Structure formats: C-alpha cells, structure tokens
Short mmCIF file of N, CA and C in Angstrom, two decimals:
data_model
loop_
_atom_site.label_atom_id
_atom_site.label_comp_id
_atom_site.label_asym_id
_atom_site.label_seq_id
_atom_site.Cartn_x
_atom_site.Cartn_y
_atom_site.Cartn_z
N TYR A 1 9.84 19.20 -32.60
CA TYR A 1 9.00 18.06 -32.81
C TYR A 1 8.21 17.85 -31.83
N LEU A 2 6.93 17.62 -32.30
CA LEU A 2 6.20 17.05 -30.92
C LEU A 2 6.07 15.62 -30.88
N ASP A 3 6.35 14.87 -30.16
CA ASP A 3 6.18 13.37 -29.89
C ASP A 3 5.25 13.19 -29.01
N VAL A 4 4.19 12.40 -29.47
CA VAL A 4 3.37 11.12 -29.25
C VAL A 4 3.60 9.89 -28.70
N SER A 5 4.87 9.37 -29.31
CA SER A 5 4.89 8.23 -29.04
C SER A 5 5.00 7.35 -27.60
N GLU A 6 4.89 5.96 -27.52
CA GLU A 6 4.87 5.34 -26.10
C GLU A 6 5.89 6.40 -25.00
N ASP A 7 6.77 6.49 -25.88
CA ASP A 7 8.29 6.66 -25.24
C ASP A 7 8.48 8.54 -25.04
N ALA A 8 7.47 9.70 -25.18
CA ALA A 8 7.57 10.86 -24.99
C ALA A 8 7.34 10.52 -23.26
N PRO A 9 8.31 11.38 -23.22
CA PRO A 9 7.90 12.10 -21.09
C PRO A 9 7.31 13.01 -20.74
N PHE A 10 5.90 12.92 -21.14
CA PHE A 10 5.25 13.80 -21.02
C PHE A 10 4.11 13.11 -20.01
N THR A 11 3.65 14.04 -18.76
CA THR A 11 2.14 13.47 -18.65
C THR A 11 1.36 14.33 -19.05
N ASP A 12 -0.13 13.84 -18.61
CA ASP A 12 -1.56 14.50 -18.72
C ASP A 12 -1.39 15.99 -18.50
N ASP A 13 -1.59 16.70 -19.30
CA ASP A 13 -1.92 18.08 -19.01
C ASP A 13 -0.40 19.18 -18.81
N THR A 14 0.26 18.45 -19.76
CA THR A 14 1.33 19.08 -19.88
C THR A 14 1.30 19.93 -21.45
N ARG A 15 1.25 21.92 -20.57
CA ARG A 15 1.33 22.85 -21.81
C ARG A 15 2.83 23.29 -22.40
N PHE A 16 2.14 24.09 -23.69
CA PHE A 16 2.97 25.32 -23.99
C PHE A 16 2.25 25.90 -24.79
N ASP A 17 2.28 27.07 -24.43
CA ASP A 17 1.83 28.88 -24.85
C ASP A 17 2.95 29.42 -25.94
N TRP A 18 2.93 29.75 -27.42
CA TRP A 18 3.32 30.14 -27.86
C TRP A 18 3.20 31.39 -28.72
N SER A 19 3.53 32.59 -28.28
CA SER A 19 2.84 33.96 -28.27
C SER A 19 3.51 34.62 -29.50
N VAL A 20 3.08 35.30 -30.54
CA VAL A 20 3.58 36.65 -30.84
C VAL A 20 2.52 37.95 -30.98
N ALA A 21 3.08 39.10 -30.21
CA ALA A 21 2.16 40.10 -30.13
C ALA A 21 2.39 41.28 -31.37
N LEU A 22 1.80 42.21 -31.48
CA LEU A 22 1.62 43.37 -32.69
C LEU A 22 1.80 44.48 -31.36
N SER A 23 2.68 45.35 -32.18
CA SER A 23 2.54 46.74 -31.59
C SER A 23 2.05 47.95 -32.24
N THR A 24 2.08 49.24 -31.99
CA THR A 24 1.35 49.96 -32.76
C THR A 24 2.38 50.95 -33.36
N ASP A 25 2.41 51.71 -34.43
CA ASP A 25 3.69 52.62 -34.76
C ASP A 25 3.86 53.15 -33.90
N SER A 26 3.73 53.63 -32.80
CA SER A 26 3.82 54.66 -31.54
C SER A 26 4.80 53.81 -30.83
N GLU A 27 4.68 52.63 -31.08
CA GLU A 27 5.53 50.91 -29.45
C GLU A 27 4.13 50.52 -28.51
N GLN A 28 3.13 50.70 -28.72
CA GLN A 28 2.06 50.79 -27.66
C GLN A 28 1.91 48.82 -27.99
N PHE A 29 1.84 48.38 -26.79
CA PHE A 29 1.55 46.98 -26.59
C PHE A 29 -0.07 46.86 -27.65
N VAL A 30 -0.24 45.74 -28.55
CA VAL A 30 -1.65 46.08 -28.94
C VAL A 30 -2.13 44.49 -28.42
N GLN A 31 -1.94 43.46 -29.13
CA GLN A 31 -2.31 42.19 -28.72
C GLN A 31 -1.44 40.86 -29.06
N ASP A 32 -1.89 40.01 -27.76
CA ASP A 32 -1.32 38.78 -27.94
C ASP A 32 -2.15 38.06 -28.96
N PHE A 33 -1.37 37.09 -29.45
CA PHE A 33 -1.67 36.40 -30.62
C PHE A 33 -1.15 34.96 -30.36
N VAL A 34 -1.99 33.74 -29.34
CA VAL A 34 -0.93 32.22 -29.04
C VAL A 34 -1.72 31.30 -29.29
N PHE A 35 -0.82 30.24 -29.24
CA PHE A 35 -1.55 28.56 -29.78
C PHE A 35 -1.04 28.30 -28.40
N ASN A 36 -2.09 27.74 -28.01
CA ASN A 36 -2.57 27.05 -26.37
C ASN A 36 -2.52 25.73 -27.07
N ALA A 37 -1.22 24.83 -26.37
CA ALA A 37 -1.12 23.54 -26.90
C ALA A 37 -0.77 22.97 -25.73
N GLY A 38 -1.52 21.26 -25.66
CA GLY A 38 -0.89 20.20 -24.07
C GLY A 38 -0.93 19.12 -24.56
N PHE A 39 -0.21 18.22 -24.12
CA PHE A 39 0.09 16.98 -24.17
C PHE A 39 -1.25 16.20 -23.22
N TYR A 40 -2.06 15.60 -23.96
CA TYR A 40 -3.10 14.60 -23.49
C TYR A 40 -3.22 13.14 -23.57
N ASP A 41 -3.45 12.39 -22.72
CA ASP A 41 -3.57 10.78 -22.87
C ASP A 41 -4.74 10.37 -22.10
N ASP A 42 -5.63 11.40 -21.77
CA ASP A 42 -6.88 10.89 -21.35
C ASP A 42 -7.93 10.46 -22.02
N ASP A 43 -9.12 11.18 -21.57
CA ASP A 43 -10.20 10.60 -22.46
C ASP A 43 -11.37 11.50 -22.71
N THR A 44 -10.87 13.07 -22.66
CA THR A 44 -11.67 13.94 -23.25
C THR A 44 -10.71 14.82 -23.89
N GLY A 45 -11.98 15.66 -25.02
CA GLY A 45 -11.65 16.26 -25.89
C GLY A 45 -11.26 15.92 -27.21
N PRO A 46 -10.71 16.35 -28.31
CA PRO A 46 -10.31 16.16 -29.83
C PRO A 46 -9.50 14.99 -29.45
N GLY A 47 -9.17 13.82 -30.23
CA GLY A 47 -8.42 12.93 -30.13
C GLY A 47 -8.85 11.89 -28.54
N ALA A 48 -9.48 11.70 -28.50
CA ALA A 48 -9.86 11.28 -26.55
C ALA A 48 -9.34 10.12 -26.97
N ASP A 49 -8.66 9.07 -25.85
CA ASP A 49 -8.08 7.80 -25.31
C ASP A 49 -6.99 7.87 -26.76
N GLU A 50 -6.30 8.71 -26.86
CA GLU A 50 -4.91 8.74 -27.93
C GLU A 50 -3.99 9.55 -26.96
N ARG A 51 -2.68 9.40 -27.20
CA ARG A 51 -1.78 10.04 -26.70
C ARG A 51 -1.68 11.12 -27.81
N ARG A 52 -1.97 12.09 -27.46
CA ARG A 52 -1.96 13.39 -28.30
C ARG A 52 -1.74 14.99 -27.81
N PHE A 53 -1.17 15.90 -28.58
CA PHE A 53 -1.44 17.59 -28.28
C PHE A 53 -2.77 18.03 -28.76
N VAL A 54 -3.03 18.67 -28.12
CA VAL A 54 -4.36 19.70 -28.11
C VAL A 54 -4.25 21.10 -28.92
N VAL A 55 -4.55 21.66 -29.24
CA VAL A 55 -4.17 23.12 -29.94
C VAL A 55 -5.09 23.59 -29.98
N SER A 56 -5.28 25.06 -29.79
CA SER A 56 -6.14 25.82 -29.80
C SER A 56 -5.30 27.03 -29.93
N GLY A 57 -6.28 28.29 -30.52
CA GLY A 57 -5.70 29.58 -30.57
C GLY A 57 -6.56 30.80 -29.54
N SER A 58 -5.96 31.51 -29.32
CA SER A 58 -6.63 32.48 -28.42
C SER A 58 -5.99 33.78 -28.30
N ASN A 59 -6.49 34.65 -27.45
CA ASN A 59 -5.78 36.08 -27.38
C ASN A 59 -4.89 35.95 -25.56
N ASN A 60 -5.35 34.94 -25.16
CA ASN A 60 -4.51 34.78 -23.57
C ASN A 60 -3.48 33.56 -23.53
N ALA A 61 -2.56 33.91 -22.36
CA ALA A 61 -1.47 32.82 -22.49
C ALA A 61 -1.29 32.07 -20.95
N GLY A 62 -1.28 31.11 -20.09
CA GLY A 62 -0.71 30.72 -19.11
C GLY A 62 -1.98 29.52 -18.71
N ARG A 63 -1.76 29.27 -17.33
CA ARG A 63 -2.55 27.93 -17.45
C ARG A 63 -3.52 28.81 -16.40
N GLY A 64 -3.32 29.93 -16.15
CA GLY A 64 -4.41 30.84 -15.28
C GLY A 64 -5.66 31.01 -16.05
N SER A 65 -5.35 31.26 -17.44
CA SER A 65 -6.18 31.87 -18.43
C SER A 65 -6.80 31.37 -19.49
N THR A 66 -6.30 30.01 -19.69
CA THR A 66 -6.46 29.34 -21.35
C THR A 66 -6.80 27.71 -20.76
N PHE A 67 -7.55 26.92 -21.50
CA PHE A 67 -6.67 25.70 -21.57
C PHE A 67 -7.21 24.80 -23.38
N PRO A 68 -6.34 24.39 -23.61
CA PRO A 68 -6.08 23.71 -24.96
C PRO A 68 -7.38 23.32 -25.49
N LYS A 69 -8.09 22.35 -24.82
CA LYS A 69 -9.29 21.42 -25.00
C LYS A 69 -10.71 22.06 -25.10
N ASN A 70 -10.85 23.38 -24.52
CA ASN A 70 -11.49 24.54 -24.58
C ASN A 70 -12.48 24.47 -25.83
N PRO A 71 -13.78 23.65 -25.75
CA PRO A 71 -14.37 23.82 -27.27
C PRO A 71 -14.84 24.63 -27.96
N ASP A 72 -14.48 25.95 -26.96
CA ASP A 72 -15.50 27.22 -27.72
C ASP A 72 -14.29 28.12 -28.33
N LYS A 73 -12.84 27.12 -28.47
CA LYS A 73 -12.04 27.89 -28.93
C LYS A 73 -11.73 26.46 -30.47
N ASP A 74 -12.31 25.73 -30.73
CA ASP A 74 -11.90 25.00 -31.65
C ASP A 74 -10.79 24.22 -31.45
N PRO A 75 -10.67 23.50 -30.56
CA PRO A 75 -9.08 22.47 -30.69
C PRO A 75 -8.92 21.33 -31.53
N ILE A 76 -7.80 21.29 -32.11
CA ILE A 76 -7.64 20.33 -33.04
C ILE A 76 -6.47 19.17 -32.00
N ALA A 77 -6.55 17.77 -32.28
CA ALA A 77 -5.41 17.09 -32.00
C ALA A 77 -4.62 16.56 -32.78
N ILE A 78 -3.44 17.03 -32.68
CA ILE A 78 -2.34 15.77 -33.21
C ILE A 78 -1.86 14.73 -32.98
N LEU A 79 -1.93 13.71 -33.53
CA LEU A 79 -1.76 12.79 -33.29
C LEU A 79 -0.49 11.55 -33.85
N GLN A 80 0.18 12.06 -34.69
CA GLN A 80 1.18 11.64 -35.06
C GLN A 80 2.46 12.68 -34.65
N SER A 81 3.51 12.10 -34.14
CA SER A 81 4.68 12.59 -33.84
C SER A 81 5.05 13.15 -35.37
N GLY A 82 6.09 14.28 -34.95
CA GLY A 82 6.94 14.51 -36.43
C GLY A 82 7.08 16.57 -35.86
N TRP A 83 7.50 16.78 -37.00
CA TRP A 83 7.84 18.58 -36.97
C TRP A 83 6.52 19.36 -37.67
N TYR A 84 6.22 20.65 -37.04
CA TYR A 84 5.09 21.04 -37.79
C TYR A 84 5.37 22.53 -37.48
N VAL A 85 4.83 23.36 -38.94
CA VAL A 85 4.96 24.70 -38.84
C VAL A 85 3.74 25.21 -37.69
N PHE A 86 3.99 25.99 -36.71
CA PHE A 86 3.15 27.40 -36.46
C PHE A 86 3.63 28.77 -36.90
N GLN A 87 2.82 29.31 -37.47
CA GLN A 87 2.31 30.09 -38.30
C GLN A 87 1.89 31.20 -37.67
N HIS A 88 2.23 32.68 -37.92
CA HIS A 88 0.97 33.40 -36.96
C HIS A 88 1.44 34.93 -38.40
N PHE A 89 0.16 34.67 -38.68
CA PHE A 89 -0.09 35.54 -40.17
C PHE A 89 -1.09 36.95 -39.80
N PHE A 90 -0.50 38.21 -40.29
CA PHE A 90 -1.65 39.04 -39.67
C PHE A 90 -1.90 39.96 -40.87
N TYR A 91 -3.20 40.45 -40.88
CA TYR A 91 -3.67 41.21 -42.36
C TYR A 91 -4.72 41.85 -41.97
N LYS A 92 -4.94 42.94 -42.82
CA LYS A 92 -6.03 43.80 -42.91
C LYS A 92 -7.18 43.55 -43.68
N ASN A 93 -7.95 43.64 -43.10
CA ASN A 93 -9.63 43.42 -43.73
C ASN A 93 -10.68 44.78 -43.69
N GLY A 94 -10.37 45.62 -44.34
CA GLY A 94 -11.16 47.24 -44.29
C GLY A 94 -10.47 47.69 -43.32
N ASP A 95 -11.26 48.03 -42.17
CA ASP A 95 -10.41 48.89 -41.30
C ASP A 95 -10.27 48.07 -39.64
N GLU A 96 -9.78 46.86 -40.08
CA GLU A 96 -9.66 46.13 -38.63
C GLU A 96 -8.05 45.21 -39.16
N VAL A 97 -7.81 45.08 -38.13
CA VAL A 97 -6.22 43.99 -38.09
C VAL A 97 -6.48 42.60 -37.46
N PHE A 98 -5.90 41.49 -37.95
CA PHE A 98 -6.50 40.09 -37.79
C PHE A 98 -5.33 39.28 -37.57
N GLY A 99 -5.02 38.37 -37.14
CA GLY A 99 -4.56 37.43 -36.78
C GLY A 99 -5.03 35.92 -36.95
N GLU A 100 -4.23 35.49 -38.01
CA GLU A 100 -4.38 34.12 -38.70
C GLU A 100 -3.38 33.14 -37.92
N LEU A 101 -3.69 32.21 -37.18
CA LEU A 101 -3.03 30.76 -36.40
C LEU A 101 -3.46 29.73 -37.06
N SER A 102 -2.05 29.12 -38.11
CA SER A 102 -2.08 28.15 -38.64
C SER A 102 -1.33 26.93 -38.23
N ILE A 103 -1.43 25.38 -38.12
CA ILE A 103 -0.67 24.86 -38.15
C ILE A 103 -0.34 23.79 -39.36
N TYR A 104 0.93 23.94 -40.06
CA TYR A 104 1.01 22.94 -40.81
C TYR A 104 1.45 21.74 -40.89
N SER A 105 1.86 20.47 -41.61
CA SER A 105 2.80 19.45 -41.80
C SER A 105 3.63 20.31 -41.81
N GLU A 106 4.82 19.16 -42.20
CA GLU A 106 6.14 19.65 -41.89
C GLU A 106 6.18 20.01 -43.15
N ASP A 107 5.77 19.43 -44.56
CA ASP A 107 6.12 19.74 -45.64
C ASP A 107 5.39 20.97 -46.20
N CYS A 108 4.67 21.40 -45.32
CA CYS A 108 3.13 22.49 -45.42
C CYS A 108 2.41 22.49 -46.26
N LEU A 109 2.25 20.99 -46.67
CA LEU A 109 1.55 20.45 -47.95
C LEU A 109 -0.19 20.25 -47.29
N GLU A 110 0.11 20.10 -45.89
CA GLU A 110 -1.37 20.04 -45.38
C GLU A 110 -1.44 21.01 -44.18
N ARG A 111 -2.90 22.03 -44.07
CA ARG A 111 -3.03 22.46 -42.93
C ARG A 111 -4.06 21.78 -41.67
N VAL A 112 -2.71 21.39 -40.55
CA VAL A 112 -4.17 20.66 -39.55
C VAL A 112 -4.95 21.39 -38.43
N GLY A 113 -4.72 22.63 -38.25
CA GLY A 113 -5.20 23.08 -37.97
C GLY A 113 -5.33 24.81 -38.16
N ASN A 114 -6.57 26.03 -38.15
CA ASN A 114 -6.26 27.37 -38.08
C ASN A 114 -7.30 27.59 -37.20
N TRP A 115 -6.88 29.31 -37.11
CA TRP A 115 -8.14 29.75 -35.82
C TRP A 115 -7.22 31.39 -36.38
N THR A 116 -8.47 32.16 -36.58
CA THR A 116 -8.55 33.58 -36.98
C THR A 116 -8.89 34.28 -35.63
N LEU A 117 -8.34 35.33 -35.65
CA LEU A 117 -8.37 36.36 -34.02
C LEU A 117 -8.49 37.79 -34.50
N GLY A 118 -9.23 38.31 -34.28
CA GLY A 118 -8.87 39.73 -33.93
C GLY A 118 -10.92 40.26 -33.91
N PRO A 119 -10.98 41.57 -34.31
CA PRO A 119 -10.35 42.59 -34.75
C PRO A 119 -9.01 42.04 -33.56
N ALA A 120 -7.80 43.04 -33.79
CA ALA A 120 -6.47 43.59 -32.83
C ALA A 120 -7.36 44.34 -32.38
N GLN A 121 -7.49 44.63 -30.84
CA GLN A 121 -7.47 45.56 -29.83
C GLN A 121 -6.21 46.39 -29.06
N ILE A 122 -5.79 47.72 -29.31
CA ILE A 122 -5.25 48.12 -28.52
C ILE A 122 -5.00 47.93 -27.12
N GLY A 123 -4.06 47.50 -26.49
CA GLY A 123 -3.70 47.08 -24.97
C GLY A 123 -4.95 45.98 -24.94
N GLY A 124 -5.21 44.67 -25.92
CA GLY A 124 -6.42 43.81 -25.62
C GLY A 124 -7.03 43.95 -25.38
N THR A 125 -7.75 45.00 -25.10
CA THR A 125 -9.27 45.37 -24.57
C THR A 125 -9.73 46.85 -25.08
N GLY A 126 -9.12 47.46 -25.55
CA GLY A 126 -8.85 49.03 -26.07
C GLY A 126 -9.87 49.19 -27.26
N PRO A 127 -9.51 50.09 -27.97
CA PRO A 127 -10.18 50.30 -29.46
C PRO A 127 -9.25 49.30 -30.32
N VAL A 128 -10.29 49.36 -31.29
CA VAL A 128 -9.79 48.59 -32.53
C VAL A 128 -8.22 48.74 -33.38
N LEU A 129 -7.18 48.16 -33.32
CA LEU A 129 -6.15 48.69 -34.02
C LEU A 129 -6.96 48.97 -35.74
N LEU A 130 -6.67 50.17 -36.05
CA LEU A 130 -6.33 50.51 -37.51
C LEU A 130 -5.67 50.07 -38.31
N PRO A 131 -5.48 49.59 -39.75
CA PRO A 131 -4.65 49.44 -39.82
C PRO A 131 -3.16 50.41 -40.26
N GLY A 132 -3.51 51.87 -40.35
CA GLY A 132 -2.78 52.36 -40.29
C GLY A 132 -1.62 52.95 -39.18
N GLN A 133 -2.16 52.17 -38.08
CA GLN A 133 -1.25 52.30 -36.35
C GLN A 133 -0.46 51.08 -36.57
N LEU A 134 -0.44 49.93 -37.49
CA LEU A 134 0.27 49.27 -37.02
C LEU A 134 1.46 49.27 -37.42
N GLY A 135 1.91 48.80 -35.99
CA GLY A 135 3.66 49.32 -36.35
C GLY A 135 4.34 48.13 -36.58
N PHE A 136 4.24 47.02 -35.70
CA PHE A 136 5.66 45.65 -35.96
C PHE A 136 4.99 44.95 -34.86
N VAL A 137 6.28 43.31 -35.10
CA VAL A 137 5.85 42.90 -34.07
C VAL A 137 6.36 42.73 -33.14
N ARG A 138 5.83 42.88 -32.16
CA ARG A 138 6.41 42.88 -30.80
C ARG A 138 7.48 42.23 -29.84
N TYR A 139 7.32 40.97 -30.09
CA TYR A 139 7.52 39.45 -29.40
C TYR A 139 7.18 38.35 -30.25
N GLY A 140 7.89 37.36 -29.80
CA GLY A 140 6.91 36.29 -30.37
C GLY A 140 8.11 35.04 -29.03
N TRP A 141 7.06 34.76 -27.91
CA TRP A 141 7.95 33.74 -26.81
C TRP A 141 7.30 32.93 -26.71
N PHE A 142 7.52 31.68 -25.81
CA PHE A 142 7.44 31.06 -24.83
C PHE A 142 6.63 31.52 -24.12
N VAL A 143 5.59 32.00 -23.66
CA VAL A 143 4.58 32.67 -22.66
C VAL A 143 4.88 31.34 -21.30
N GLN A 144 4.51 30.12 -21.41
CA GLN A 144 4.78 28.87 -20.78
C GLN A 144 5.14 28.12 -21.43
N ASN A 145 6.25 27.03 -20.55
CA ASN A 145 6.64 25.86 -21.72
C ASN A 145 6.53 24.91 -20.25
N GLU A 146 5.67 24.20 -20.14
CA GLU A 146 6.11 22.64 -18.95
C GLU A 146 7.08 21.46 -19.39
N LEU A 147 6.87 21.82 -20.18
CA LEU A 147 6.93 20.53 -21.58
C LEU A 147 8.66 20.41 -20.79
N PRO A 148 9.53 19.30 -21.03
CA PRO A 148 11.30 18.74 -20.50
C PRO A 148 11.68 19.48 -21.72
N SER A 149 13.03 19.47 -21.65
CA SER A 149 13.62 20.16 -23.15
C SER A 149 13.56 19.07 -24.46
N GLU A 150 12.24 18.24 -24.66
CA GLU A 150 12.25 17.46 -25.60
C GLU A 150 11.59 18.24 -26.61
N LEU A 151 11.27 19.72 -25.83
CA LEU A 151 10.18 20.57 -26.78
C LEU A 151 11.68 20.89 -28.01
N LEU A 152 11.69 20.53 -29.14
CA LEU A 152 12.51 21.04 -30.44
C LEU A 152 12.07 22.83 -31.05
N VAL A 153 12.52 23.04 -31.39
CA VAL A 153 12.39 24.17 -32.31
C VAL A 153 13.55 24.42 -33.03
N LEU A 154 12.89 24.10 -34.31
CA LEU A 154 13.97 24.67 -35.29
C LEU A 154 14.57 25.42 -35.96
N ALA A 155 13.05 26.34 -36.09
CA ALA A 155 13.63 27.79 -36.55
C ALA A 155 12.19 28.95 -36.15
N ASP A 156 12.62 30.28 -35.51
CA ASP A 156 11.97 31.20 -35.76
C ASP A 156 11.91 32.16 -36.80
N GLN A 157 11.00 32.48 -37.50
CA GLN A 157 11.37 33.33 -38.99
C GLN A 157 10.46 34.56 -38.73
N LEU A 158 10.39 35.61 -39.12
CA LEU A 158 9.77 36.56 -38.99
C LEU A 158 9.98 37.43 -40.52
N LEU A 159 8.78 37.49 -41.19
CA LEU A 159 8.65 37.79 -42.52
C LEU A 159 7.60 38.69 -42.61
N VAL A 160 8.25 40.09 -43.59
CA VAL A 160 7.31 40.77 -43.65
C VAL A 160 6.87 41.38 -44.99
N PHE A 161 5.65 41.28 -45.01
CA PHE A 161 5.67 41.43 -46.40
C PHE A 161 4.58 43.25 -46.79
N PRO A 162 4.94 44.44 -47.44
CA PRO A 162 4.49 45.36 -47.53
C PRO A 162 3.21 45.55 -48.15
#
C-alpha cells in the first residue's frame, strides 16, 4: 500500500528498491531488474509540489547508484494512495532476453508506469544472455527499504509460462 496522504509518516527522499534477478540454466547470476521508488514532497521531478511516490526502472539498486527521479529513466509519479501491482515480466525477442517492469492500479485496469530493460547481460556487464541460457528467477527482494513498517506488501507471486 503506497500512502501519499498528509498523515503518511515519510520524509522527503525516503526510498525503496524492489529487485528481481535472473539466473542462467547453470545457476550463474545474470542481472537485476529493479523498481527504484521514493517518497517526495518537494518541487522537482514528476508530480512536483505534490506528496507522491516517484518510481523508475533500472538494473541497479541502492541509494549510491540510483535515483528514482532520474530523468533518463522515465520516472512516473504516483499521486493517489492505494494498492498497486508491481510486475516483472521477462520475455525473449529474437536472440535476446528483456525485462519489462510495469505498475498497475489495484484492479489492474490501468498501467501507470512501464519500463523495458535489456537485453539481459550475464553478470550485468558480460555477454548478452541467450534465450537458451535462461534458467530461472534467482530472487525477488527489497534491496533497500527506508520506509517504516507502513510499506505493506499483500502478495509476492511467481508465474512461469512455458
């Protein structure tokens, strides 16, 4: 649940990063695909002068290597409190594997944000991952969570399609 109300206990530039990583069929780390999010009530970036969460997608996590409002990452502002679905979808396009990160409204009828990352590289900087090398989702976790316990996660679900 993302709370942007006046009662929300967050201070400006309070962040969280939600990452899902892939592995090869031989269990070698491939790459992280990360939602970089932060609560803001300042006058810069998307939704300026509003209490909001700003979210972007990247292959990095952590305060030292990401910034949710980075204009090069097409950030979006979430201005309404509510439940949101954060989805990672991996697919092949020719001889390459891509990750699509999407945010949907609670009823999944409106996509409020979308980022396509890739092609996936083995080790994050190595050779491009070929679809035949794709093994499995290595992990999904909050790499960084500066929010108090008010960040509510309803479910984490892995769906695999042949």
